[in-house]
């Protein structure tokens, strides 16, 4: 989802490509700390799965609505504050922050669907 939305935003806002090429605001891939980047999806999945175990009884049986509600809650609590901090801390455009925010919503929605489907599969 992130890659597809990233390309879509770079098509809509061509200046984002220049921003992504600006190495002064990002770590290089040679920096060992960049390996933490690859831990994010795992941390995200475990966090979302844990949240789901706590709140799954609150949602209706409709999987799409449950995923949307779970996504909205996580997104408001985790993504929006992070994007505000990113926008205020880095020299990046609002278009880049918007692309990350939208991408995060769709990534979370897909992960929510997977977690809910897995939960229904194993409890049915």
Tab-separated table of C-alpha atoms in Angstrom:
chain	number	residue	atom	x	y	z
A	1	UNK	CA	0.000	0.000	0.000
A	2	UNK	CA	2.769	2.408	0.926
A	3	UNK	CA	4.604	2.014	-2.364
A	4	UNK	CA	1.447	2.380	-4.475
A	5	UNK	CA	0.240	5.432	-2.575
A	6	UNK	CA	3.752	6.897	-2.621
A	7	UNK	CA	3.889	6.667	-6.402
A	8	UNK	CA	0.387	8.108	-6.694
A	9	UNK	CA	1.333	11.104	-4.561
A	10	UNK	CA	4.563	11.620	-6.524
A	11	UNK	CA	2.440	11.659	-9.684
A	12	UNK	CA	0.038	14.195	-8.166
A	13	UNK	CA	2.827	16.252	-6.531
A	14	UNK	CA	5.964	15.852	-8.704
A	15	UNK	CA	7.988	17.939	-6.229
A	16	UNK	CA	7.812	15.033	-3.748
A	17	UNK	CA	10.355	13.149	-5.841
A	18	UNK	CA	12.853	15.959	-5.209
A	19	UNK	CA	12.045	15.887	-1.503
A	20	UNK	CA	12.652	12.146	-1.296
A	21	UNK	CA	15.972	12.712	-3.064
A	22	UNK	CA	17.046	15.294	-0.462
A	23	UNK	CA	19.529	13.281	1.587
A	24	UNK	CA	19.987	16.001	4.185
A	25	UNK	CA	16.742	15.103	5.953
A	26	UNK	CA	16.974	11.295	5.845
A	27	UNK	CA	19.529	8.737	6.998
A	28	UNK	CA	21.433	6.907	4.287
A	29	UNK	CA	20.856	3.205	3.734
A	30	UNK	CA	24.435	2.610	4.838
A	31	UNK	CA	23.573	3.816	8.361
A	32	UNK	CA	23.009	0.743	10.598
A	33	UNK	CA	20.074	2.498	12.287
A	34	UNK	CA	18.153	2.225	9.012
A	35	UNK	CA	17.647	-1.477	9.777
A	36	UNK	CA	15.129	-0.367	12.407
A	37	UNK	CA	12.984	0.712	9.454
A	38	UNK	CA	12.368	-2.954	8.647
A	39	UNK	CA	11.098	-3.666	12.157
A	40	UNK	CA	8.225	-1.194	11.805
A	41	UNK	CA	5.772	-3.532	9.997
A	42	UNK	CA	6.292	-6.238	12.630
A	43	UNK	CA	5.852	-3.819	15.509
A	44	UNK	CA	2.807	-2.399	13.763
A	45	UNK	CA	1.246	-5.841	13.201
A	46	UNK	CA	1.777	-6.978	16.788
A	47	UNK	CA	0.443	-3.688	18.153
A	48	UNK	CA	-2.639	-3.811	15.962
A	49	UNK	CA	-3.242	-7.486	16.835
A	50	UNK	CA	-2.998	-6.672	20.540
A	51	UNK	CA	-5.436	-3.758	20.159
A	52	UNK	CA	-7.809	-6.053	18.257
A	53	UNK	CA	-7.815	-8.629	21.066
A	54	UNK	CA	-8.826	-5.866	23.478
A	55	UNK	CA	-11.596	-4.287	21.400
A	56	UNK	CA	-12.948	-7.003	19.076
A	57	UNK	CA	-16.119	-7.490	21.117
A	58	UNK	CA	-17.090	-3.860	20.510
A	59	UNK	CA	-17.481	-4.269	16.752
A	60	UNK	CA	-20.338	-5.605	14.661
A	61	UNK	CA	-19.946	-8.700	12.536
A	62	UNK	CA	-19.331	-6.713	9.343
A	63	UNK	CA	-15.599	-7.160	8.711
A	64	UNK	CA	-15.235	-4.048	6.543
A	65	UNK	CA	-16.822	-1.804	9.182
A	66	UNK	CA	-14.835	-3.407	11.993
A	67	UNK	CA	-11.596	-2.880	10.051
A	68	UNK	CA	-12.534	0.721	9.311
A	69	UNK	CA	-13.332	1.441	12.967
A	70	UNK	CA	-10.147	-0.234	14.202
A	71	UNK	CA	-8.149	1.645	11.572
A	72	UNK	CA	-9.687	4.969	12.509
A	73	UNK	CA	-8.959	4.497	16.201
A	74	UNK	CA	-5.352	3.420	15.651
A	75	UNK	CA	-4.769	6.067	12.998
A	76	UNK	CA	-6.022	8.908	15.193
A	77	UNK	CA	-3.986	7.793	18.192
A	78	UNK	CA	-0.753	6.739	16.477
A	79	UNK	CA	-0.485	8.347	13.053
A	80	UNK	CA	-1.825	11.867	13.406
A	81	UNK	CA	0.418	12.828	16.368
A	82	UNK	CA	3.422	11.270	14.623
A	83	UNK	CA	2.742	13.206	11.437
A	84	UNK	CA	2.384	16.472	13.371
A	85	UNK	CA	5.765	15.819	14.981
A	86	UNK	CA	7.315	14.896	11.624
A	87	UNK	CA	5.965	18.044	9.968
A	88	UNK	CA	7.249	20.250	12.768
A	89	UNK	CA	10.627	18.485	13.112
A	90	UNK	CA	11.754	17.899	9.528
A	91	UNK	CA	12.063	20.257	6.624
A	92	UNK	CA	9.434	18.493	4.556
A	93	UNK	CA	6.381	19.705	2.687
A	94	UNK	CA	2.808	19.316	3.791
A	95	UNK	CA	2.266	17.210	0.640
A	96	UNK	CA	4.837	14.684	1.876
A	97	UNK	CA	3.227	14.535	5.307
A	98	UNK	CA	-0.186	14.148	3.666
A	99	UNK	CA	1.115	11.288	1.518
A	100	UNK	CA	2.513	9.527	4.597
A	101	UNK	CA	-0.741	10.098	6.498
A	102	UNK	CA	-2.931	8.710	3.710
A	103	UNK	CA	-0.550	5.806	3.142
A	104	UNK	CA	-0.619	4.981	6.839
A	105	UNK	CA	-4.406	4.897	6.845
A	106	UNK	CA	-4.548	2.394	3.984
A	107	UNK	CA	-1.725	0.266	5.413
A	108	UNK	CA	-3.576	0.122	8.707
A	109	UNK	CA	-6.843	-0.749	6.978
A	110	UNK	CA	-5.268	-3.666	5.101
A	111	UNK	CA	-3.552	-4.897	8.271
A	112	UNK	CA	-6.853	-4.600	10.165
A	113	UNK	CA	-8.637	-6.673	7.530
A	114	UNK	CA	-5.957	-9.367	7.716
A	115	UNK	CA	-6.044	-9.510	11.511
A	116	UNK	CA	-9.850	-9.626	11.643
A	117	UNK	CA	-10.001	-12.293	8.922
A	118	UNK	CA	-7.426	-14.383	10.792
A	119	UNK	CA	-9.350	-13.961	14.031
A	120	UNK	CA	-12.636	-15.010	12.404
A	121	UNK	CA	-10.927	-17.962	10.719
A	122	UNK	CA	-9.514	-19.329	13.941
A	123	UNK	CA	-12.563	-18.682	16.138
A	124	UNK	CA	-15.231	-19.842	13.693
